[in-house]
């Protein structure tokens, strides 16, 4: 990873703000989830505009020109159009070359790491050196604001990374899915409204099982132990899920959390966490980050990321 960027929308919504429109309170949300605030798109903002802004910053941060990008993957479930993909519109907006692979993928909250794996494969099959991978969502437009068990959890945002191909090492990943409807957004043509519906307890149980098993699978493939790892970044869905897994993996100090600031931003949450770590001076050149995403599908994705970001400006 040689460049990183992010974009947050303009409307900050605190737990107290939500308690004015739904039967909830700051104590319940912060104690059960760790969330204190999240951002919603304001007038004129959307998943696409956030994704394009995050990508622009990541390319600038990588100190390359957009014409150098050889592959564009966007992970999202909330792009502005069903077609064209966000990736195609991003390509045009940033002046990225035409004759390269460009597509969106839907792997929900595991999408950024699924996208990272897909980009690695694309660079090998199609050739090329630099891949742009973005995770971004506008979940605020998919929320049932009368369902307090889900509407307090999610937020909008986008995070982007530029990767440079490294022929000396293989990307180590652990990808999977367990088909099921425990998190769903119904599509056009369905009698149900297109809002996020979630069986929170079932997903919680799935998450605390799959996070350690996926992290261990990546470590095994990379022939590493937790001692070789500098940071662990989990999809930010619930601070209690992360704390439970941190304890189970035996190195709680390596698990980063920023869910208090953004809520659950699905495909954006892992790059948003990496971005904050970078800005806080925690992420340093040469470090190894073990990352894991999980969510709708039910999908999961673990990956080992090698960090080669420059010094924070
Ligand atoms: O990104 C995709 C991955 N998603 C996840 O990983 C989500 C995983 N699941 C979770 O994080 C948790 O299951 C939730 C945060 C969704 C729910 O937390 P919980 O501790 O499992 O609560 P619960 O659903 O068992 O509900 C406990 C109580 C219920 O009241 P009663 O029946 O005990 O009287 C709920 O009605 O809390 C009530 N409740 C609320 N109260 C105030 C549910 N939502 C709220 C709320 N405010 N927003």
mmCIF file of N, CA and C in Angstrom, residues 189-309:
data_model
loop_
_atom_site.group_PDB
_atom_site.id
_atom_site.type_symbol
_atom_site.label_atom_id
_atom_site.label_comp_id
_atom_site.label_asym_id
_atom_site.label_seq_id
_atom_site.Cartn_x
_atom_site.Cartn_y
_atom_site.Cartn_z
ATOM 1 N N UNK A 189 -37.836 -4.081 -7.468
ATOM 2 C CA UNK A 189 -38.784 -5.131 -7.852
ATOM 3 C C UNK A 189 -39.288 -5.904 -6.661
ATOM 4 N N UNK A 190 -38.598 -5.761 -5.502
ATOM 5 C CA UNK A 190 -39.061 -6.468 -4.318
ATOM 6 C C UNK A 190 -40.224 -5.699 -3.677
ATOM 7 N N UNK A 191 -41.193 -6.408 -3.082
ATOM 8 C CA UNK A 191 -42.285 -5.704 -2.399
ATOM 9 C C UNK A 191 -41.807 -4.965 -1.150
ATOM 10 N N UNK A 192 -40.678 -5.421 -0.578
ATOM 11 C CA UNK A 192 -40.148 -4.794 0.643
ATOM 12 C C UNK A 192 -39.370 -3.526 0.277
ATOM 13 N N UNK A 193 -39.322 -2.526 1.171
ATOM 14 C CA UNK A 193 -38.520 -1.339 0.871
ATOM 15 C C UNK A 193 -37.024 -1.668 0.889
ATOM 16 N N UNK A 194 -36.237 -0.919 0.120
ATOM 17 C CA UNK A 194 -34.792 -1.141 0.060
ATOM 18 C C UNK A 194 -34.110 -0.501 1.262
ATOM 19 N N UNK A 195 -34.170 -1.185 2.392
ATOM 20 C CA UNK A 195 -33.487 -0.691 3.590
ATOM 21 C C UNK A 195 -32.682 -1.842 4.199
ATOM 22 N N UNK A 196 -31.723 -1.479 5.033
ATOM 23 C CA UNK A 196 -30.894 -2.509 5.673
ATOM 24 C C UNK A 196 -31.723 -3.201 6.753
ATOM 25 N N UNK A 197 -31.792 -4.530 6.654
ATOM 26 C CA UNK A 197 -32.442 -5.328 7.702
ATOM 27 C C UNK A 197 -31.393 -6.296 8.232
ATOM 28 N N UNK A 198 -31.261 -6.373 9.543
ATOM 29 C CA UNK A 198 -30.181 -7.201 10.090
ATOM 30 C C UNK A 198 -30.632 -7.955 11.326
ATOM 31 N N UNK A 199 -30.246 -9.236 11.376
ATOM 32 C CA UNK A 199 -30.400 -10.031 12.590
ATOM 33 C C UNK A 199 -29.093 -9.862 13.371
ATOM 34 N N UNK A 200 -29.073 -8.812 14.208
ATOM 35 C CA UNK A 200 -27.834 -8.399 14.878
ATOM 36 C C UNK A 200 -27.188 -9.494 15.703
ATOM 37 N N UNK A 201 -27.991 -10.258 16.426
ATOM 38 C CA UNK A 201 -27.404 -11.292 17.291
ATOM 39 C C UNK A 201 -26.724 -12.391 16.482
ATOM 40 N N UNK A 202 -27.356 -12.790 15.364
ATOM 41 C CA UNK A 202 -26.761 -13.833 14.515
ATOM 42 C C UNK A 202 -25.449 -13.329 13.900
ATOM 43 N N UNK A 203 -25.447 -12.065 13.472
ATOM 44 C CA UNK A 203 -24.230 -11.523 12.841
ATOM 45 C C UNK A 203 -23.120 -11.373 13.885
ATOM 46 N N UNK A 204 -23.490 -10.987 15.094
ATOM 47 C CA UNK A 204 -22.508 -10.880 16.182
ATOM 48 C C UNK A 204 -21.807 -12.231 16.383
ATOM 49 N N UNK A 205 -22.616 -13.310 16.458
ATOM 50 C CA UNK A 205 -22.039 -14.654 16.677
ATOM 51 C C UNK A 205 -21.139 -15.051 15.499
ATOM 52 N N UNK A 206 -21.603 -14.744 14.270
ATOM 53 C CA UNK A 206 -20.798 -15.036 13.074
ATOM 54 C C UNK A 206 -19.451 -14.313 13.175
ATOM 55 N N UNK A 207 -19.506 -13.030 13.546
ATOM 56 C CA UNK A 207 -18.298 -12.190 13.550
ATOM 57 C C UNK A 207 -17.262 -12.692 14.556
ATOM 58 N N UNK A 208 -17.712 -13.011 15.780
ATOM 59 C CA UNK A 208 -16.712 -13.401 16.790
ATOM 60 C C UNK A 208 -16.102 -14.782 16.476
ATOM 61 N N UNK A 209 -16.766 -15.546 15.630
ATOM 62 C CA UNK A 209 -16.175 -16.819 15.186
ATOM 63 C C UNK A 209 -15.230 -16.628 14.019
ATOM 64 N N UNK A 210 -15.683 -15.854 13.041
ATOM 65 C CA UNK A 210 -14.937 -15.792 11.772
ATOM 66 C C UNK A 210 -13.699 -14.887 11.863
ATOM 67 N N UNK A 211 -13.729 -13.871 12.722
ATOM 68 C CA UNK A 211 -12.565 -12.950 12.778
ATOM 69 C C UNK A 211 -11.298 -13.701 13.200
ATOM 70 N N UNK A 212 -11.298 -14.391 14.357
ATOM 71 C CA UNK A 212 -10.068 -15.090 14.736
ATOM 72 C C UNK A 212 -9.685 -16.176 13.729
ATOM 73 N N UNK A 213 -10.675 -16.906 13.190
ATOM 74 C CA UNK A 213 -10.307 -17.996 12.275
ATOM 75 C C UNK A 213 -9.706 -17.433 10.990
ATOM 76 N N UNK A 214 -10.221 -16.304 10.504
ATOM 77 C CA UNK A 214 -9.667 -15.724 9.282
ATOM 78 C C UNK A 214 -8.280 -15.127 9.538
ATOM 79 N N UNK A 215 -8.115 -14.447 10.669
ATOM 80 C CA UNK A 215 -6.794 -13.888 10.997
ATOM 81 C C UNK A 215 -5.761 -15.007 11.093
ATOM 82 N N UNK A 216 -6.147 -16.113 11.744
ATOM 83 C CA UNK A 216 -5.203 -17.226 11.882
ATOM 84 C C UNK A 216 -4.899 -17.866 10.534
ATOM 85 N N UNK A 217 -5.915 -17.926 9.645
ATOM 86 C CA UNK A 217 -5.689 -18.518 8.317
ATOM 87 C C UNK A 217 -4.681 -17.679 7.526
ATOM 88 N N UNK A 218 -4.778 -16.350 7.627
ATOM 89 C CA UNK A 218 -3.830 -15.485 6.909
ATOM 90 C C UNK A 218 -2.432 -15.637 7.499
ATOM 91 N N UNK A 219 -2.354 -15.654 8.822
ATOM 92 C CA UNK A 219 -1.038 -15.821 9.465
ATOM 93 C C UNK A 219 -0.371 -17.119 9.002
ATOM 94 N N UNK A 220 -1.186 -18.181 8.940
ATOM 95 C CA UNK A 220 -0.635 -19.476 8.533
ATOM 96 C C UNK A 220 -0.126 -19.438 7.094
ATOM 97 N N UNK A 221 -0.932 -18.816 6.193
ATOM 98 C CA UNK A 221 -0.518 -18.723 4.785
ATOM 99 C C UNK A 221 0.759 -17.899 4.650
ATOM 100 N N UNK A 222 0.892 -16.865 5.486
ATOM 101 C CA UNK A 222 2.064 -15.981 5.394
ATOM 102 C C UNK A 222 3.246 -16.526 6.195
ATOM 103 N N UNK A 223 3.003 -17.649 6.896
ATOM 104 C CA UNK A 223 4.042 -18.235 7.735
ATOM 105 C C UNK A 223 4.534 -17.237 8.801
ATOM 106 N N UNK A 224 3.586 -16.537 9.426
ATOM 107 C CA UNK A 224 3.898 -15.537 10.453
ATOM 108 C C UNK A 224 3.113 -15.852 11.721
ATOM 109 N N UNK A 225 3.516 -15.203 12.826
ATOM 110 C CA UNK A 225 2.716 -15.274 14.055
ATOM 111 C C UNK A 225 2.278 -13.849 14.416
ATOM 112 N N UNK A 226 1.437 -13.721 15.440
ATOM 113 C CA UNK A 226 0.976 -12.399 15.866
ATOM 114 C C UNK A 226 2.157 -11.494 16.240
ATOM 115 N N UNK A 227 3.261 -12.097 16.670
ATOM 116 C CA UNK A 227 4.435 -11.279 17.040
ATOM 117 C C UNK A 227 5.023 -10.535 15.852
ATOM 118 N N UNK A 228 4.828 -11.083 14.648
ATOM 119 C CA UNK A 228 5.373 -10.425 13.444
ATOM 120 C C UNK A 228 4.491 -9.290 12.952
ATOM 121 N N UNK A 229 3.307 -9.164 13.538
ATOM 122 C CA UNK A 229 2.300 -8.208 13.046
ATOM 123 C C UNK A 229 2.350 -6.921 13.862
ATOM 124 N N UNK A 230 2.305 -5.763 13.167
ATOM 125 C CA UNK A 230 2.333 -4.482 13.878
ATOM 126 C C UNK A 230 0.937 -4.057 14.336
ATOM 127 N N UNK A 231 -0.063 -4.225 13.440
ATOM 128 C CA UNK A 231 -1.421 -3.788 13.767
ATOM 129 C C UNK A 231 -2.443 -4.781 13.227
ATOM 130 N N UNK A 232 -3.577 -4.851 13.912
ATOM 131 C CA UNK A 232 -4.712 -5.612 13.385
ATOM 132 C C UNK A 232 -5.868 -4.620 13.205
ATOM 133 N N UNK A 233 -6.432 -4.607 12.010
ATOM 134 C CA UNK A 233 -7.570 -3.717 11.727
ATOM 135 C C UNK A 233 -8.764 -4.583 11.330
ATOM 136 N N UNK A 234 -9.789 -4.592 12.208
ATOM 137 C CA UNK A 234 -11.020 -5.327 11.916
ATOM 138 C C UNK A 234 -12.042 -4.356 11.326
ATOM 139 N N UNK A 235 -12.950 -4.865 10.521
ATOM 140 C CA UNK A 235 -14.115 -4.072 10.122
ATOM 141 C C UNK A 235 -14.762 -3.514 11.391
ATOM 142 N N UNK A 236 -15.054 -2.204 11.370
ATOM 143 C CA UNK A 236 -15.551 -1.519 12.574
ATOM 144 C C UNK A 236 -17.083 -1.619 12.610
ATOM 145 N N UNK A 237 -17.588 -2.708 13.193
ATOM 146 C CA UNK A 237 -19.040 -2.905 13.283
ATOM 147 C C UNK A 237 -19.530 -2.736 14.715
ATOM 148 N N UNK A 238 -18.686 -3.135 15.665
ATOM 149 C CA UNK A 238 -19.083 -3.065 17.071
ATOM 150 C C UNK A 238 -17.804 -3.198 17.911
ATOM 151 N N UNK A 239 -17.564 -2.250 18.812
ATOM 152 C CA UNK A 239 -16.339 -2.284 19.629
ATOM 153 C C UNK A 239 -16.280 -3.554 20.477
ATOM 154 N N UNK A 240 -17.454 -4.074 20.869
ATOM 155 C CA UNK A 240 -17.451 -5.299 21.689
ATOM 156 C C UNK A 240 -16.960 -6.490 20.883
ATOM 157 N N UNK A 241 -17.289 -6.531 19.595
ATOM 158 C CA UNK A 241 -16.801 -7.628 18.727
ATOM 159 C C UNK A 241 -15.271 -7.549 18.656
ATOM 160 N N UNK A 242 -14.755 -6.346 18.440
ATOM 161 C CA UNK A 242 -13.298 -6.183 18.287
ATOM 162 C C UNK A 242 -12.588 -6.542 19.604
ATOM 163 N N UNK A 243 -13.120 -6.054 20.729
ATOM 164 C CA UNK A 243 -12.477 -6.332 22.027
ATOM 165 C C UNK A 243 -12.451 -7.830 22.328
ATOM 166 N N UNK A 244 -13.569 -8.511 22.009
ATOM 167 C CA UNK A 244 -13.644 -9.958 22.246
ATOM 168 C C UNK A 244 -12.558 -10.683 21.432
ATOM 169 N N UNK A 245 -12.434 -10.301 20.154
ATOM 170 C CA UNK A 245 -11.476 -10.985 19.272
ATOM 171 C C UNK A 245 -10.043 -10.623 19.635
ATOM 172 N N UNK A 246 -9.830 -9.374 20.075
ATOM 173 C CA UNK A 246 -8.486 -8.938 20.471
ATOM 174 C C UNK A 246 -7.992 -9.790 21.641
ATOM 175 N N UNK A 247 -8.905 -10.061 22.568
ATOM 176 C CA UNK A 247 -8.547 -10.867 23.740
ATOM 177 C C UNK A 247 -8.221 -12.299 23.300
ATOM 178 N N UNK A 248 -9.059 -12.817 22.393
ATOM 179 C CA UNK A 248 -8.895 -14.195 21.910
ATOM 180 C C UNK A 248 -7.572 -14.371 21.157
ATOM 181 N N UNK A 249 -7.149 -13.327 20.415
ATOM 182 C CA UNK A 249 -5.919 -13.424 19.625
ATOM 183 C C UNK A 249 -4.682 -13.154 20.488
ATOM 184 N N UNK A 250 -4.881 -12.660 21.715
ATOM 185 C CA UNK A 250 -3.761 -12.530 22.650
ATOM 186 C C UNK A 250 -2.880 -11.309 22.459
ATOM 187 N N UNK A 251 -3.308 -10.309 21.695
ATOM 188 C CA UNK A 251 -2.481 -9.102 21.551
ATOM 189 C C UNK A 251 -3.396 -7.886 21.446
ATOM 190 N N UNK A 252 -4.175 -7.610 22.503
ATOM 191 C CA UNK A 252 -5.197 -6.556 22.408
ATOM 192 C C UNK A 252 -4.639 -5.194 22.020
ATOM 193 N N UNK A 253 -3.390 -4.914 22.391
ATOM 194 C CA UNK A 253 -2.817 -3.580 22.102
ATOM 195 C C UNK A 253 -2.607 -3.351 20.602
ATOM 196 N N UNK A 254 -2.653 -4.422 19.796
ATOM 197 C CA UNK A 254 -2.435 -4.266 18.346
ATOM 198 C C UNK A 254 -3.733 -4.015 17.578
ATOM 199 N N UNK A 255 -4.869 -4.114 18.249
ATOM 200 C CA UNK A 255 -6.171 -3.952 17.568
ATOM 201 C C UNK A 255 -6.594 -2.492 17.613
ATOM 202 N N UNK A 256 -6.734 -1.884 16.453
ATOM 203 C CA UNK A 256 -7.094 -0.465 16.362
ATOM 204 C C UNK A 256 -8.615 -0.312 16.283
ATOM 205 N N UNK A 257 -9.125 0.751 16.916
ATOM 206 C CA UNK A 257 -10.576 1.036 16.843
ATOM 207 C C UNK A 257 -10.802 2.516 16.582
ATOM 208 N N UNK A 258 -11.691 2.838 15.659
ATOM 209 C CA UNK A 258 -12.148 4.234 15.514
ATOM 210 C C UNK A 258 -13.662 4.284 15.266
ATOM 211 N N UNK A 259 -14.351 3.205 15.658
ATOM 212 C CA UNK A 259 -15.808 3.142 15.422
ATOM 213 C C UNK A 259 -16.543 4.270 16.144
ATOM 214 N N UNK A 260 -15.959 4.792 17.244
ATOM 215 C CA UNK A 260 -16.622 5.881 17.972
ATOM 216 C C UNK A 260 -16.875 7.087 17.061
ATOM 217 N N UNK A 261 -15.998 7.313 16.057
ATOM 218 C CA UNK A 261 -16.084 8.517 15.218
ATOM 219 C C UNK A 261 -17.005 8.382 14.017
ATOM 220 N N UNK A 262 -17.158 7.168 13.487
ATOM 221 C CA UNK A 262 -17.841 7.022 12.190
ATOM 222 C C UNK A 262 -18.975 6.015 12.171
ATOM 223 N N UNK A 263 -19.152 5.217 13.236
ATOM 224 C CA UNK A 263 -20.123 4.129 13.175
ATOM 225 C C UNK A 263 -19.653 3.064 12.200
ATOM 226 N N UNK A 264 -20.592 2.247 11.733
ATOM 227 C CA UNK A 264 -20.281 1.172 10.789
ATOM 228 C C UNK A 264 -20.447 1.724 9.366
ATOM 229 N N UNK A 265 -19.330 1.858 8.652
ATOM 230 C CA UNK A 265 -19.377 2.404 7.285
ATOM 231 C C UNK A 265 -19.164 1.298 6.245
ATOM 232 N N UNK A 266 -19.430 0.051 6.615
ATOM 233 C CA UNK A 266 -19.350 -1.096 5.710
ATOM 234 C C UNK A 266 -18.014 -1.130 4.953
ATOM 235 N N UNK A 267 -18.041 -1.108 3.616
ATOM 236 C CA UNK A 267 -16.802 -1.288 2.839
ATOM 237 C C UNK A 267 -15.766 -0.200 3.105
ATOM 238 N N UNK A 268 -16.183 0.923 3.695
ATOM 239 C CA UNK A 268 -15.233 2.023 3.933
ATOM 240 C C UNK A 268 -14.484 1.871 5.252
ATOM 241 N N UNK A 269 -14.944 0.999 6.144
ATOM 242 C CA UNK A 269 -14.444 1.082 7.524
ATOM 243 C C UNK A 269 -12.969 0.720 7.652
ATOM 244 N N UNK A 270 -12.485 -0.263 6.905
ATOM 245 C CA UNK A 270 -11.070 -0.651 7.038
ATOM 246 C C UNK A 270 -10.150 0.449 6.490
ATOM 247 N N UNK A 271 -10.383 0.962 5.260
ATOM 248 C CA UNK A 271 -9.495 2.062 4.826
ATOM 249 C C UNK A 271 -9.652 3.333 5.669
ATOM 250 N N UNK A 272 -10.839 3.581 6.241
ATOM 251 C CA UNK A 272 -10.983 4.747 7.137
ATOM 252 C C UNK A 272 -10.130 4.564 8.402
ATOM 253 N N UNK A 273 -10.056 3.344 8.894
ATOM 254 C CA UNK A 273 -9.223 3.078 10.073
ATOM 255 C C UNK A 273 -7.748 3.236 9.715
ATOM 256 N N UNK A 274 -7.351 2.684 8.565
ATOM 257 C CA UNK A 274 -5.940 2.800 8.145
ATOM 258 C C UNK A 274 -5.564 4.267 7.954
ATOM 259 N N UNK A 275 -6.495 5.041 7.425
ATOM 260 C CA UNK A 275 -6.236 6.464 7.186
ATOM 261 C C UNK A 275 -5.998 7.186 8.522
ATOM 262 N N UNK A 276 -6.864 6.935 9.499
ATOM 263 C CA UNK A 276 -6.694 7.601 10.798
ATOM 264 C C UNK A 276 -5.380 7.177 11.460
ATOM 265 N N UNK A 277 -5.037 5.894 11.333
ATOM 266 C CA UNK A 277 -3.773 5.421 11.915
ATOM 267 C C UNK A 277 -2.593 6.138 11.269
ATOM 268 N N UNK A 278 -2.675 6.322 9.961
ATOM 269 C CA UNK A 278 -1.618 7.014 9.223
ATOM 270 C C UNK A 278 -1.509 8.462 9.696
ATOM 271 N N UNK A 279 -2.656 9.144 9.794
ATOM 272 C CA UNK A 279 -2.660 10.554 10.217
ATOM 273 C C UNK A 279 -2.219 10.714 11.666
ATOM 274 N N UNK A 280 -2.483 9.671 12.479
ATOM 275 C CA UNK A 280 -2.074 9.729 13.890
ATOM 276 C C UNK A 280 -0.604 9.324 14.063
ATOM 277 N N UNK A 281 0.066 9.006 12.948
ATOM 278 C CA UNK A 281 1.480 8.637 13.008
ATOM 279 C C UNK A 281 1.715 7.221 13.507
ATOM 280 N N UNK A 282 0.657 6.394 13.548
ATOM 281 C CA UNK A 282 0.800 5.022 14.047
ATOM 282 C C UNK A 282 1.286 4.078 12.956
ATOM 283 N N UNK A 283 0.871 4.377 11.716
ATOM 284 C CA UNK A 283 1.192 3.483 10.603
ATOM 285 C C UNK A 283 2.499 3.946 9.984
ATOM 286 N N UNK A 284 3.506 3.061 10.022
ATOM 287 C CA UNK A 284 4.833 3.479 9.559
ATOM 288 C C UNK A 284 5.303 2.601 8.420
ATOM 289 N N UNK A 285 6.206 3.167 7.632
ATOM 290 C CA UNK A 285 6.770 2.457 6.490
ATOM 291 C C UNK A 285 7.364 1.112 6.928
ATOM 292 N N UNK A 286 7.034 0.064 6.178
ATOM 293 C CA UNK A 286 7.595 -1.259 6.466
ATOM 294 C C UNK A 286 6.745 -2.092 7.412
ATOM 295 N N UNK A 287 5.666 -1.512 7.955
ATOM 296 C CA UNK A 287 4.849 -2.288 8.900
ATOM 297 C C UNK A 287 3.936 -3.287 8.185
ATOM 298 N N UNK A 288 3.553 -4.304 8.970
ATOM 299 C CA UNK A 288 2.616 -5.323 8.471
ATOM 300 C C UNK A 288 1.289 -5.173 9.217
ATOM 301 N N UNK A 289 0.212 -5.072 8.443
ATOM 302 C CA UNK A 289 -1.123 -4.945 9.048
ATOM 303 C C UNK A 289 -1.952 -6.157 8.656
ATOM 304 N N UNK A 290 -2.523 -6.796 9.660
ATOM 305 C CA UNK A 290 -3.449 -7.898 9.432
ATOM 306 C C UNK A 290 -4.848 -7.289 9.469
ATOM 307 N N UNK A 291 -5.606 -7.444 8.379
ATOM 308 C CA UNK A 291 -6.934 -6.816 8.322
ATOM 309 C C UNK A 291 -7.986 -7.888 8.082
ATOM 310 N N UNK A 292 -9.194 -7.642 8.614
ATOM 311 C CA UNK A 292 -10.279 -8.609 8.413
ATOM 312 C C UNK A 292 -11.628 -7.874 8.319
ATOM 313 N N UNK A 293 -12.385 -8.243 7.286
ATOM 314 C CA UNK A 293 -13.733 -7.691 7.113
ATOM 315 C C UNK A 293 -14.746 -8.817 7.150
ATOM 316 N N UNK A 294 -15.995 -8.481 7.521
ATOM 317 C CA UNK A 294 -17.070 -9.491 7.585
ATOM 318 C C UNK A 294 -18.383 -8.757 7.469
ATOM 319 N N UNK A 295 -19.394 -9.432 6.912
ATOM 320 C CA UNK A 295 -20.696 -8.768 6.831
ATOM 321 C C UNK A 295 -21.640 -9.468 5.879
ATOM 322 N N UNK A 296 -22.492 -8.655 5.221
ATOM 323 C CA UNK A 296 -23.562 -9.194 4.378
ATOM 324 C C UNK A 296 -23.051 -10.249 3.418
ATOM 325 N N UNK A 297 -23.789 -11.308 3.337
ATOM 326 C CA UNK A 297 -23.347 -12.428 2.468
ATOM 327 C C UNK A 297 -23.795 -13.793 2.949
ATOM 328 N N UNK A 298 -23.303 -14.161 4.086
ATOM 329 C CA UNK A 298 -22.321 -13.521 4.982
ATOM 330 C C UNK A 298 -20.914 -13.751 4.441
ATOM 331 N N UNK A 299 -20.237 -12.669 4.140
ATOM 332 C CA UNK A 299 -18.885 -12.764 3.589
ATOM 333 C C UNK A 299 -17.849 -12.513 4.675
ATOM 334 N N UNK A 300 -16.643 -12.968 4.405
ATOM 335 C CA UNK A 300 -15.511 -12.532 5.225
ATOM 336 C C UNK A 300 -14.259 -12.460 4.349
ATOM 337 N N UNK A 301 -13.306 -11.647 4.779
ATOM 338 C CA UNK A 301 -12.042 -11.516 4.064
ATOM 339 C C UNK A 301 -10.954 -11.087 5.037
ATOM 340 N N UNK A 302 -9.896 -11.883 5.090
ATOM 341 C CA UNK A 302 -8.711 -11.503 5.867
ATOM 342 C C UNK A 302 -7.576 -11.254 4.883
ATOM 343 N N UNK A 303 -6.668 -10.342 5.199
ATOM 344 C CA UNK A 303 -5.534 -10.078 4.298
ATOM 345 C C UNK A 303 -4.367 -9.501 5.087
ATOM 346 N N UNK A 304 -3.172 -9.766 4.590
ATOM 347 C CA UNK A 304 -1.960 -9.165 5.152
ATOM 348 C C UNK A 304 -1.546 -8.015 4.249
ATOM 349 N N UNK A 305 -1.479 -6.803 4.811
ATOM 350 C CA UNK A 305 -1.145 -5.618 4.013
ATOM 351 C C UNK A 305 0.261 -5.143 4.396
ATOM 352 N N UNK A 306 1.097 -4.935 3.390
ATOM 353 C CA UNK A 306 2.438 -4.384 3.621
ATOM 354 C C UNK A 306 2.394 -2.883 3.367
ATOM 355 N N UNK A 307 2.750 -2.114 4.389
ATOM 356 C CA UNK A 307 2.584 -0.656 4.340
ATOM 357 C C UNK A 307 3.865 0.019 3.844
ATOM 358 N N UNK A 308 3.711 0.826 2.797
ATOM 359 C CA UNK A 308 4.847 1.624 2.297
ATOM 360 C C UNK A 308 4.370 3.045 2.041
ATOM 361 N N UNK A 309 3.791 3.649 3.074
ATOM 362 C CA UNK A 309 3.280 5.015 2.956
ATOM 363 C C UNK A 309 4.382 5.984 3.362
#
